[in-house]
Short mmCIF file of C-alpha atoms in Angstrom, two decimals:
data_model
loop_
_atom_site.label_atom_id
_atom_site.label_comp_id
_atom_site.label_asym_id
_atom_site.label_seq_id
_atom_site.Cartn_x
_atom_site.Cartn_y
_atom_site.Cartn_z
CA UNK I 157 95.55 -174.14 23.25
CA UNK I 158 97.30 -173.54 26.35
CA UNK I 159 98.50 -170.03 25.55
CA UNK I 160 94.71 -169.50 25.29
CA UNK I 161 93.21 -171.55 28.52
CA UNK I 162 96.60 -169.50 30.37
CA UNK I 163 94.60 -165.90 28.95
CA UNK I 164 91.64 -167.27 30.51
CA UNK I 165 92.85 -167.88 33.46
CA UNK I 166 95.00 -164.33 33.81
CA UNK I 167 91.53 -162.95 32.89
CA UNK I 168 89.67 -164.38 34.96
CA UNK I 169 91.65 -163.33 37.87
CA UNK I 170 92.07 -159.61 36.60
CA UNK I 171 88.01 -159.53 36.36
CA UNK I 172 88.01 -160.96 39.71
CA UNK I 173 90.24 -158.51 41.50
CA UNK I 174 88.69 -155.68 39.94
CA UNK I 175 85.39 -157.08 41.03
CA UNK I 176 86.72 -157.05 44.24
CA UNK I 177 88.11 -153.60 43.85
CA UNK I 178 85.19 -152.19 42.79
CA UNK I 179 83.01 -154.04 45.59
CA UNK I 180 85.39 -152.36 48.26
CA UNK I 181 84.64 -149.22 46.69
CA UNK I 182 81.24 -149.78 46.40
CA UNK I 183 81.35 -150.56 50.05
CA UNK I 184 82.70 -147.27 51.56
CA UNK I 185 80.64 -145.09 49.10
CA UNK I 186 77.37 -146.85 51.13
CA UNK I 187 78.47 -144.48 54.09
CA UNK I 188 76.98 -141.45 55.03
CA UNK I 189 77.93 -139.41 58.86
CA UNK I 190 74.99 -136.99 60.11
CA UNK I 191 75.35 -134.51 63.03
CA UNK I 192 72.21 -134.14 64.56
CA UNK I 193 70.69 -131.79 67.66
CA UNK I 194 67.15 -132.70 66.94
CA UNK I 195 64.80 -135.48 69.10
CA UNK I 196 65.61 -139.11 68.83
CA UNK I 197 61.68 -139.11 67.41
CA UNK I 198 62.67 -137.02 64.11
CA UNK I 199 65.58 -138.65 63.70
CA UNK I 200 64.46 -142.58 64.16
CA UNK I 201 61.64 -141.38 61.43
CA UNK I 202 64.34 -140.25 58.66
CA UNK I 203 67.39 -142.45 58.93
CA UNK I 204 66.20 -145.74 58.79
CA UNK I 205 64.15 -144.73 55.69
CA UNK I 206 66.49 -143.52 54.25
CA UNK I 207 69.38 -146.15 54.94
CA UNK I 208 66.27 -148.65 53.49
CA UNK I 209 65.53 -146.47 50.59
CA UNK I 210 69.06 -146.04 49.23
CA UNK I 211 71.37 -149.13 51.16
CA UNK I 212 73.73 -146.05 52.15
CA UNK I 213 74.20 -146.79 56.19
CA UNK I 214 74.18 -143.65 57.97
CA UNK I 215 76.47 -143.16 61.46
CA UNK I 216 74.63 -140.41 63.35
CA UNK I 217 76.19 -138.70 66.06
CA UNK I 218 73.73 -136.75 68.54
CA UNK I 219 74.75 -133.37 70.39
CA UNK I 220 73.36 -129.67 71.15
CA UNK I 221 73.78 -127.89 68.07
CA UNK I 222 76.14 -125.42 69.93
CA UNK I 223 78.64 -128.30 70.43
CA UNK I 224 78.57 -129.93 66.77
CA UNK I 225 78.75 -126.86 65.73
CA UNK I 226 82.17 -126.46 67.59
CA UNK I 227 82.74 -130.00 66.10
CA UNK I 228 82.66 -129.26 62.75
CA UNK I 229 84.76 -126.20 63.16
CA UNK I 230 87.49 -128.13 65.19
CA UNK I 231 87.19 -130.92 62.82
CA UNK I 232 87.47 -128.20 59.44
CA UNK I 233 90.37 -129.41 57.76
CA UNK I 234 89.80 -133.25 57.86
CA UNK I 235 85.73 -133.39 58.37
CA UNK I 236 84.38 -136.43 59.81
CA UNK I 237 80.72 -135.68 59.33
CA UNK I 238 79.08 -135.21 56.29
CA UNK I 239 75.50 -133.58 57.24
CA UNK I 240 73.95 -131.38 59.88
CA UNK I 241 70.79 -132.20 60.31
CA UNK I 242 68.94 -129.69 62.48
CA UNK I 243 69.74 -126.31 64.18
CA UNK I 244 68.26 -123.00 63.71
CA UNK I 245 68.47 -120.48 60.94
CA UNK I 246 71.22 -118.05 62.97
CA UNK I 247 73.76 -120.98 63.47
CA UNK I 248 73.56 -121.78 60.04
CA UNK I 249 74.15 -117.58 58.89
CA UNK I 250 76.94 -117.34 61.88
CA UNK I 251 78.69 -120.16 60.45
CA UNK I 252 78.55 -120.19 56.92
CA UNK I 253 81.98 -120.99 56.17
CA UNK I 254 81.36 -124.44 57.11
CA UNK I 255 78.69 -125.19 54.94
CA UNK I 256 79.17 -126.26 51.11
CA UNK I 257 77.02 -124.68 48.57
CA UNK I 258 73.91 -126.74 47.48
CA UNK I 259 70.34 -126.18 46.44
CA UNK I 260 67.91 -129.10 46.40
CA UNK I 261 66.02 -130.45 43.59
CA UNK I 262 63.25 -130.78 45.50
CA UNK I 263 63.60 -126.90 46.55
CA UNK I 264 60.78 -125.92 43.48
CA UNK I 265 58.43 -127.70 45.80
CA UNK I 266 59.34 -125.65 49.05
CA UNK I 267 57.05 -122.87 50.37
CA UNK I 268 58.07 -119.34 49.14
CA UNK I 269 59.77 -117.89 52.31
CA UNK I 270 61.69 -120.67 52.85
CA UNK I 271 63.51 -121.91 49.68
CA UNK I 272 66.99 -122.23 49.75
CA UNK I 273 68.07 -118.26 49.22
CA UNK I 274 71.42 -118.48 50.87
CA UNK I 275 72.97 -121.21 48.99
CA UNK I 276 73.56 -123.47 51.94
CA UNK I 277 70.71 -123.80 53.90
CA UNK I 278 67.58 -126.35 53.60
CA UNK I 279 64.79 -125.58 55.53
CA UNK I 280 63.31 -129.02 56.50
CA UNK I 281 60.63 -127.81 59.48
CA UNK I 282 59.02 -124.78 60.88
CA UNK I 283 58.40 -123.75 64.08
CA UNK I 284 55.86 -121.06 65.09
CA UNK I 285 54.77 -118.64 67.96
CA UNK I 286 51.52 -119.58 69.45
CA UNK I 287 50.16 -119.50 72.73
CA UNK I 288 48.94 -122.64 74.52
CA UNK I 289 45.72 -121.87 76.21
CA UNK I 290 44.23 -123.98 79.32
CA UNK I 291 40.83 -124.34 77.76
CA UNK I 292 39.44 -124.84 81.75
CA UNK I 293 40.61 -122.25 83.36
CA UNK I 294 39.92 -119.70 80.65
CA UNK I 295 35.98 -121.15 79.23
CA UNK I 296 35.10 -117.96 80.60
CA UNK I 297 37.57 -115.49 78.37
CA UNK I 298 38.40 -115.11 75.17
CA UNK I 299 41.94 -115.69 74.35
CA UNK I 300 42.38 -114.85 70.74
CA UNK I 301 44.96 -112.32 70.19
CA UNK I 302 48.22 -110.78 71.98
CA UNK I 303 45.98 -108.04 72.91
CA UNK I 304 43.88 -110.04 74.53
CA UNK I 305 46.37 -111.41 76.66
CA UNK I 306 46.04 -107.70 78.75
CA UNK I 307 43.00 -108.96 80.06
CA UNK I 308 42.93 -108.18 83.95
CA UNK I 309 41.85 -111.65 84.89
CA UNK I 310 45.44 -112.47 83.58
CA UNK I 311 47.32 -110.62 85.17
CA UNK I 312 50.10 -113.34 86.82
CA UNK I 313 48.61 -115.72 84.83
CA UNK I 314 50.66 -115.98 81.74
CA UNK I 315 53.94 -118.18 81.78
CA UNK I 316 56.84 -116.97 79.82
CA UNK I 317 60.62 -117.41 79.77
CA UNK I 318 63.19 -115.38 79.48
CA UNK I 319 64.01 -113.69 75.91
CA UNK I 320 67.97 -113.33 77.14
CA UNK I 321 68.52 -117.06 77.24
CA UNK I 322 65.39 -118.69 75.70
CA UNK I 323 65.00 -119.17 71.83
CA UNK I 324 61.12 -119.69 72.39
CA UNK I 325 60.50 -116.64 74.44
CA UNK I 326 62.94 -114.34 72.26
CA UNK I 327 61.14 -115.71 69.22
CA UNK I 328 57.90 -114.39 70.90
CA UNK I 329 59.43 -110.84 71.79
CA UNK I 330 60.13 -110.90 67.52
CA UNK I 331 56.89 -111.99 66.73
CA UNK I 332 55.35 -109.53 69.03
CA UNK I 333 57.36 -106.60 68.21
CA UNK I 334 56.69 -107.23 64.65
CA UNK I 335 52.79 -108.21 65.28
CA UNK I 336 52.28 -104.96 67.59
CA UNK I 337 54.07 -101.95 65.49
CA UNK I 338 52.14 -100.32 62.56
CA UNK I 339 54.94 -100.27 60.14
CA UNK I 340 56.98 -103.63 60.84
CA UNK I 341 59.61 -101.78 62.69
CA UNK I 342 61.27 -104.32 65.66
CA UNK I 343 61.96 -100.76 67.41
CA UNK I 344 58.60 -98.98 66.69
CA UNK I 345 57.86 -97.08 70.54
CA UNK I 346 53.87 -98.61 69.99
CA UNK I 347 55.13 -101.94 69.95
CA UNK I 348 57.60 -101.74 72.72
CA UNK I 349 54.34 -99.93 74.80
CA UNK I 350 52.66 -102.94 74.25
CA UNK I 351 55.89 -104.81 75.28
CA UNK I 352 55.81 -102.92 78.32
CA UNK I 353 51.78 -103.76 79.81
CA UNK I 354 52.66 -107.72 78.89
CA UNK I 355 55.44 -107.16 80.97
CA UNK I 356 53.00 -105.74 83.75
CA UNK I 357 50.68 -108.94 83.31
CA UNK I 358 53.40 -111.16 84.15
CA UNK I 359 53.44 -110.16 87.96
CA UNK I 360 57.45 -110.76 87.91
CA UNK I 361 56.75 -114.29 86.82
CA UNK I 362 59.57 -115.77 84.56
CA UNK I 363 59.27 -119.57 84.30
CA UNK I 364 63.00 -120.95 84.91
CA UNK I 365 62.96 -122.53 80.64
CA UNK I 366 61.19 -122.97 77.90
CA UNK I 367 59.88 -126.58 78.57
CA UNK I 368 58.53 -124.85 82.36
CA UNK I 369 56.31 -122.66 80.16
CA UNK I 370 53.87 -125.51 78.44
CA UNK I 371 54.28 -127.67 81.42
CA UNK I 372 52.76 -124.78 84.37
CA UNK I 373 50.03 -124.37 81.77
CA UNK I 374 49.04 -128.30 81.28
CA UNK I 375 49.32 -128.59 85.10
CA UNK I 376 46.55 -125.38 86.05
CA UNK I 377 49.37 -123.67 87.98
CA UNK I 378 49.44 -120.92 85.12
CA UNK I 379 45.98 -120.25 82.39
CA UNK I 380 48.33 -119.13 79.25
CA UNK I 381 51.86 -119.70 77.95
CA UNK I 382 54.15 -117.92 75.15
CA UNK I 383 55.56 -120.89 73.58
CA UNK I 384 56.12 -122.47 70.39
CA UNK I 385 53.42 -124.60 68.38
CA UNK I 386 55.94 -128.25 67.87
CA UNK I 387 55.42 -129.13 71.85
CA UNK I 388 51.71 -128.10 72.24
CA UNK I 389 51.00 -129.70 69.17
CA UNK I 390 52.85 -132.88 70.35
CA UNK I 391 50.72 -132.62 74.01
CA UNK I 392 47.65 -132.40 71.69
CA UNK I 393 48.91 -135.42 69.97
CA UNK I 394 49.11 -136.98 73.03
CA UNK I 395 45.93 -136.44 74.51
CA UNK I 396 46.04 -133.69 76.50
CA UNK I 397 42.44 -132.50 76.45
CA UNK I 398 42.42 -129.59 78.68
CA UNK I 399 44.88 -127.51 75.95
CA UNK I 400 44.82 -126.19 72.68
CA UNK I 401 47.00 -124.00 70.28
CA UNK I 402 45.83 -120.21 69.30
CA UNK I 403 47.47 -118.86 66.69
CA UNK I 404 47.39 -114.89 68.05
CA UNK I 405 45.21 -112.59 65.36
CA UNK I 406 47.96 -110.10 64.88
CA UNK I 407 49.84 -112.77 62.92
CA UNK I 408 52.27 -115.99 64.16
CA UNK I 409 55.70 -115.95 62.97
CA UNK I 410 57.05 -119.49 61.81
CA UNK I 411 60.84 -120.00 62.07
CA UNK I 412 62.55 -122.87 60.03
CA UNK I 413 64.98 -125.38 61.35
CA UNK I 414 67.69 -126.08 58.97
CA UNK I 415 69.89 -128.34 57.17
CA UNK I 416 73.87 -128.22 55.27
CA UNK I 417 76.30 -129.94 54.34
CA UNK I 418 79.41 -129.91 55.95
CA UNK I 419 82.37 -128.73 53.93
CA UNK I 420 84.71 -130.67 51.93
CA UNK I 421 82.28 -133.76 52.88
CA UNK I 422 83.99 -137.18 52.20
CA UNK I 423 80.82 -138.46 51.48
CA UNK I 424 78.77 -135.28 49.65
CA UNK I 425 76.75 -136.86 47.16
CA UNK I 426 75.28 -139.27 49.76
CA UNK I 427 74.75 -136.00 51.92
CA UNK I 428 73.22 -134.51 48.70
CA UNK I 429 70.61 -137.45 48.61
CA UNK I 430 70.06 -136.89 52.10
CA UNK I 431 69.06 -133.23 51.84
CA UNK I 432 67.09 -134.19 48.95
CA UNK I 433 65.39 -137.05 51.10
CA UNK I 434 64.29 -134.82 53.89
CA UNK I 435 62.63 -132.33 51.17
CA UNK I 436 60.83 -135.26 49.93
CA UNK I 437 56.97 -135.70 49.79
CA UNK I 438 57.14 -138.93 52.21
CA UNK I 439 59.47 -137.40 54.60
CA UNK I 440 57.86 -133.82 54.41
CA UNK I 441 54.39 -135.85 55.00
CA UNK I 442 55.56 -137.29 57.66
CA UNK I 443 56.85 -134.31 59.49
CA UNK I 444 53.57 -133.25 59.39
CA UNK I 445 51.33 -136.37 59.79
CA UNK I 446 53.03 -138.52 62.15
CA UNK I 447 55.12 -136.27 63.87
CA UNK I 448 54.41 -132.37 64.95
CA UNK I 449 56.98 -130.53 63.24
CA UNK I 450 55.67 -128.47 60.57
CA UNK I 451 56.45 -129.11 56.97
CA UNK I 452 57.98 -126.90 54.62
CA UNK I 453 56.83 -128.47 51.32
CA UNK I 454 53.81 -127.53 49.49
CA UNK I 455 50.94 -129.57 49.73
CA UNK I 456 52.80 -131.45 52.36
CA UNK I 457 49.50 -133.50 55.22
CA UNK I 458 49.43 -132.64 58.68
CA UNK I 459 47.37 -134.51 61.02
CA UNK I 460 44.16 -133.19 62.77
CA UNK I 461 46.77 -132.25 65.72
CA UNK I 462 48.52 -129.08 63.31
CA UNK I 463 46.09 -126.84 61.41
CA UNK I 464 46.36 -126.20 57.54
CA UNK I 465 48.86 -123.46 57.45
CA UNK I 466 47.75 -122.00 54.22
CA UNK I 467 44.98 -121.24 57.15
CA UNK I 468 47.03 -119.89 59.62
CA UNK I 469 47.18 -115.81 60.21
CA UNK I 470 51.09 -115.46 59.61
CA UNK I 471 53.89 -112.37 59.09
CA UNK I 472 57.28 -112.91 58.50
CA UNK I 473 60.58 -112.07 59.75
CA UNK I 474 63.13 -110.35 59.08
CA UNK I 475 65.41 -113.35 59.93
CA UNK I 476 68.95 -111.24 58.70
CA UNK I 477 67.71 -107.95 61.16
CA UNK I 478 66.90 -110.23 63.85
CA UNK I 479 70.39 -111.89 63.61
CA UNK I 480 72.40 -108.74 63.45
CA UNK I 481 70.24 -106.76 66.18
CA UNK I 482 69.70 -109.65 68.60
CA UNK I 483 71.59 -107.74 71.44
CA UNK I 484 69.96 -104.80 70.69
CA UNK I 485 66.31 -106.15 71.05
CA UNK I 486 67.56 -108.45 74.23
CA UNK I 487 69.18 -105.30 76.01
CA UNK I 488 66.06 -102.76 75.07
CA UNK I 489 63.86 -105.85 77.33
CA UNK I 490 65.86 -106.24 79.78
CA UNK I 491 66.15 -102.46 80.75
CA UNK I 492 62.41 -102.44 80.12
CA UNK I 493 62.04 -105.18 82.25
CA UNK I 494 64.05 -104.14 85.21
CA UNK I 495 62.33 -100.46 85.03
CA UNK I 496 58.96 -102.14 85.64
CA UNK I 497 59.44 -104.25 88.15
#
């Protein structure tokens, strides 16, 4: 009898202290480390759903995507991080070395042209080339196309930054290259002509950044902006009744923001559940309903602020070319810029 109440006991405490293992284990498996350049908007609307949805807390760390990027690759053979969440499509292709292979199971449900094709890359959000137009300065013009934009009453009326150091206003040159040239050739001489008279319209006008574009055309200082559709659609959102978004004829090029996990994550099937979470049909609504970035799933509801974009006129890039002949395109400007001034 007390051979067996002495088992019991030894047991007991083996069950307890592998409870207790098990527990700790549990514990630091709940623990998930994002990297993240995007707004503190997106990112309060994901992570605390998430942590809620699953019990896995999530550390986020906020920086430009320039700088985690640097992170990661300082940080490459003992990662902290686990997830980038955010950046554009030519930081993830520049840097795939730091990125582990995975493909979402919620990827079947993603647009087309942007699935997961490279392996590494989730494409959570688009963002598209539009112009905002100041509906009160312009009732008496119609602003419906790039060509439209060589309208003489125009001329030094249309904001734009500059392609060399702005991702907005080189994503317009693209687009407008691509839009303009007969046989989708970024370095077609009738699409580079047309380059060339927008040029003329600006009257040497460069706004100083990207934000400077939207903002000169909200405030009446400037009638139409190349810009991209997330902060227009966010003003519109807003309130701002004296905007609204045209999506040029020719064709808008959306660009998707992506999303990888970091390599040799500690914690990769929580960052696995995370890339999953951000393709799913809540978060993807979301995006689209309560926010202004534009989903990527199908089916996925935008509010009355973002139009239907099985709706929208839209060509796509080349996003590969673009990468490898981004100096090319920004040095063919600039001389074109500097001969017409």
């Amino acid at each position: 009898m007390k051979k067996f109440k002495r088992m019991s006991i030894l047991l007991l405490v083996t069950l307890m202290l592998v409870a207790c293992s098990d527990g700790g284990k549990s514990e630091e498996n709940k623990k998930l480390v994002v990297y993240s350049p995007n707004s503190e908007g997106l990112i309060n609307a994901v992570v605390p759903l998430f942590e809620e949805k699953t019990g896995i807390k999530v550390e986020v760390i906020s920086a430009g995507t320039g700088e985690l990027i640097k992170r990661i690759q300082s940080e490459k053979e003992n990662p902290y991080g686990d997830v980038l969440f955010g950046g554009t499509y030519t930081q993830y292709i520049s840097n795939k070395d730091l990125f582990e292979p995975y493909v979402s199971k919620e990827d079947a449900n993603v647009v087309d042209e942007y699935k997961n094709n490279t392996g590494y890359i989730t494409y959570t959000v688009l963002d598209g080339s539009v112009l905002i137009v100041n509906k009160e300065l312009t009732k008496d013009l119609k602003i419906e196309s790039y060509e439209d934009l060589l309208q003489p009453e125009l001329k030094g009326k249309i904001a734009t930054a500059d392609p060399s150091n702005s991702s907005s206003a080189f994503a317009q040159l693209t687009n407008i290259l691509l839009a303009m040239s007969p046989d989708d050739d970024y370095m077609n001489d009738e699409a580079w002509d047309y380059v060339g008279k927008l040029i003329q319209q600006w009257d040497g006008k460069i706004q100083s950044g990207s934000s400077s574009v939207y903002k000169s055309v909200v405030d009446g200082e400037m009638w139409v902006g190349l810009t991209y559709e997330d902060p227009v659609a966010k003003l519109v959102k807003d309130g701002a009744k004296n905007v609204e978004i045209v999506y040029p004829k020719e064709g808008s090029v959306f660009l998707p923001a992506g999303s990888g996990i970091i390599k040799n994550a500690k914690n990769k099937e929580n960052a696995e559940l995370f890339i999953d979470f951000l393709l799913s049909e809540e978060v993807q609504n979301i995006f689209g309903s309560e926010l202004t970035n534009r989903p990527v799933r199908k089916g996925a509801k935008t509010g009355d602020h973002l139009k239907d974009y099985a709706t929208l006129p839209l060509i796509y890039e080349d996003m590969e070319y673009v990468y490898q002949n981004k100096t090319q395109l920004v040095e063919r400007y600039t001389k074109l810029f500097a001969e017409l001034q």
